[in-house]
Each structure stands twice: as structure tokens, then as C-alpha cells.
Amino acid sequence: MNKQSQLERLQREITDKGICSELALNAKNLVMGDGNVDSNIVFIGEAPGKAEDEQGRPFVGASGRFLNEMLEAAGMVRSDVYITNIVKYRPPNNRDPSEEEKQEFWPYLMRQLEIINPTVVITLGRHSGKCFISDLLISRDHGHARIVKYHEHELLVVPLYHPAAALYNGSMRQTLIDDFLLAAQVAKTGSLPEPKI
Ligand code: URA
């Protein structure tokens, strides 16, 4: 079965099993993910917002426009990467997803990553980053690649600030772009960068 069909089957399983059924009740769409299923880069945000819920695609609102700019800085477009979220339904009034909601979706996110099998996972924002790196301090750790173990898998994770942070803070724009350029380099080599001396 090809990757697209496997992802569609996973999506059906999420609805059939009633994962986060309370969120599903208020959501217009299950926002599974978008982009190139063969990419070696997967971005992981937190949860869909209003625009994402309406269109059924992740990062299509204001944060998404900045994400596109980051990609452009690395000579990429959206179809070069795959983009998803930890929680795949919009929480009401854009509240933060709860621990329980993140935990309910976690095994499905892991299976999604197993199917896509990227070289690098780029988390967007501290909530998403903390799901992978429990002692994450985003101001210290942003842009630093880490190997994260999950069962028998090893994931190369680069935590980034959330693109929404750049919308209100000019200096954050450059930080995000620089961190993403580095993450794209890690994706190319598939290994941790040499430590700077
Ligand atoms: N913020 C996120 O974390 N995810 C989206 O899909 C949109 C905004």
C-alpha cells in the first residue's frame, strides 16, 4: 500500500475510533496533514486554528504565511515538505490543546511519522516541542537538533519557535529563518551538526 493510502487508512481509524470525539463535535474538519509524503522534513505544529479547520489543511492562516516565507528562504515550497499537528482537530476558541488531547493523538502522530519516515522532525512552538523533548526550554534549545527515541525508532528532532511568534516580533523572524536553514541542513546530512567550538 502506498504512503497516501496508508495515511488515509490512519485518518479513517482516527474517526472510527472516536479519537478526541468532543473536539470532533465542534470541528469542521479533521486536519490530518498536507504536503509531500516522501519529504525528508516533517513540520509539527500544535493544533489547527480557525482557517485550518475551515480549509482542512494545516498552517494556512497567518502563521502559515510566515512558514511559507521560511521555506522560501531555504529555496523550498510547501510541496517539498510535509506539515501536520499534534492534535488534529481545532480546540474551541483556539485554546491550547489539553495534555489528554495530545496524548490521545500521540500514537497516531507516531504512526504518521512511521509512514512518512522523514530524516528530520521540526516542531513548531514549545507545546509541540515539549511533546518530543520533555526538558525543552525553547529559548535555550531552539534550532538545536536532538535524537529522540520512541520505542525502537530514533527521530532527529529540531525544535523551533512557533511561526506565530514572528508575527509580533521582528527579531524573531530572523531567528526562525536561521533555525530553519540549519534544520534543512540537518535534513540533508541526516546527522547532528558538529558542535561549534
Ligand atoms: N498553529 C498551529 O500550531 N497549527 C496550525 O495548523 C495552525 C496554526
CSV table of C-alpha atoms in Angstrom, one decimal, residues 6-82:
chain,number,residue,atom,x,y,z
A,6,GLN,CA,-1.7,4.3,4.5
A,7,LEU,CA,-2.3,7.9,5.7
A,8,GLU,CA,-5.9,7.7,4.5
A,9,ARG,CA,-6.4,4.5,6.4
A,10,LEU,CA,-4.9,6.0,9.5
A,11,GLN,CA,-7.3,9.0,9.2
A,12,ARG,CA,-10.3,6.7,8.9
A,13,GLU,CA,-9.1,4.9,12.1
A,14,ILE,CA,-9.0,8.2,14.0
A,15,THR,CA,-12.6,9.0,13.1
A,16,ASP,CA,-13.8,5.3,13.5
A,17,LYS,CA,-12.3,5.1,17.0
A,18,GLY,CA,-13.7,8.5,18.0
A,19,ILE,CA,-10.3,10.0,19.0
A,20,CYS,CA,-11.0,13.3,20.8
A,21,SER,CA,-14.7,13.0,20.0
A,22,GLU,CA,-15.5,16.2,21.9
A,23,LEU,CA,-13.2,18.2,19.8
A,24,ALA,CA,-14.5,16.5,16.7
A,25,LEU,CA,-18.1,17.5,17.6
A,26,ASN,CA,-17.1,21.2,17.3
A,27,ALA,CA,-14.7,20.9,14.4
A,28,LYS,CA,-15.5,21.3,10.7
A,29,ASN,CA,-12.6,19.1,9.6
A,30,LEU,CA,-10.1,16.6,10.8
A,31,VAL,CA,-6.8,18.3,9.7
A,32,MET,CA,-4.6,15.3,9.0
A,33,GLY,CA,-1.7,16.9,7.2
A,34,ASP,CA,-0.6,18.3,4.0
A,35,GLY,CA,2.4,18.2,1.6
A,36,ASN,CA,4.9,15.7,0.2
A,37,VAL,CA,4.6,12.3,1.9
A,38,ASP,CA,8.1,11.4,0.6
A,39,SER,CA,9.7,14.5,2.1
A,40,ASN,CA,12.6,14.2,4.5
A,41,ILE,CA,11.3,17.1,6.5
A,42,VAL,CA,8.1,17.0,8.6
A,43,PHE,CA,6.8,20.1,10.4
A,44,ILE,CA,4.7,19.5,13.5
A,45,GLY,CA,2.6,22.3,14.9
A,46,GLU,CA,0.2,22.2,17.9
A,47,ALA,CA,-3.4,22.2,16.6
A,48,PRO,CA,-5.4,23.7,13.8
A,49,GLY,CA,-6.8,27.2,14.1
A,50,LYS,CA,-9.9,28.7,12.5
A,51,ALA,CA,-8.6,28.9,8.9
A,52,GLU,CA,-7.1,25.4,9.1
A,53,ASP,CA,-10.4,24.0,10.5
A,54,GLU,CA,-12.3,25.6,7.6
A,55,GLN,CA,-9.9,24.5,4.9
A,56,GLY,CA,-8.9,21.1,6.4
A,57,ARG,CA,-5.2,21.9,5.9
A,58,PRO,CA,-2.6,22.8,8.5
A,59,PHE,CA,-0.9,26.3,8.6
A,60,VAL,CA,-3.0,28.1,6.0
A,61,GLY,CA,-3.6,31.2,8.2
A,62,ALA,CA,-1.2,34.0,9.2
A,63,SER,CA,1.3,31.6,10.8
A,64,GLY,CA,1.2,29.6,7.6
A,65,ARG,CA,2.1,32.6,5.5
A,66,PHE,CA,5.3,33.0,7.6
A,67,LEU,CA,6.0,29.3,7.4
A,68,ASN,CA,5.9,29.8,3.6
A,69,GLU,CA,8.5,32.6,3.9
A,70,MET,CA,10.8,30.4,6.0
A,71,LEU,CA,10.6,27.7,3.3
A,72,GLU,CA,11.3,30.3,0.6
A,73,ALA,CA,14.4,31.4,2.4
A,74,ALA,CA,15.7,27.9,2.0
A,75,GLY,CA,14.7,27.7,-1.6
A,76,MET,CA,11.8,25.5,-0.8
A,77,VAL,CA,8.0,25.4,-1.3
A,78,ARG,CA,5.3,23.8,0.7
A,79,SER,CA,5.1,20.8,-1.6
A,80,ASP,CA,8.7,20.0,-0.6
A,81,VAL,CA,7.8,19.3,3.0
A,82,TYR,CA,5.0,17.6,5.0
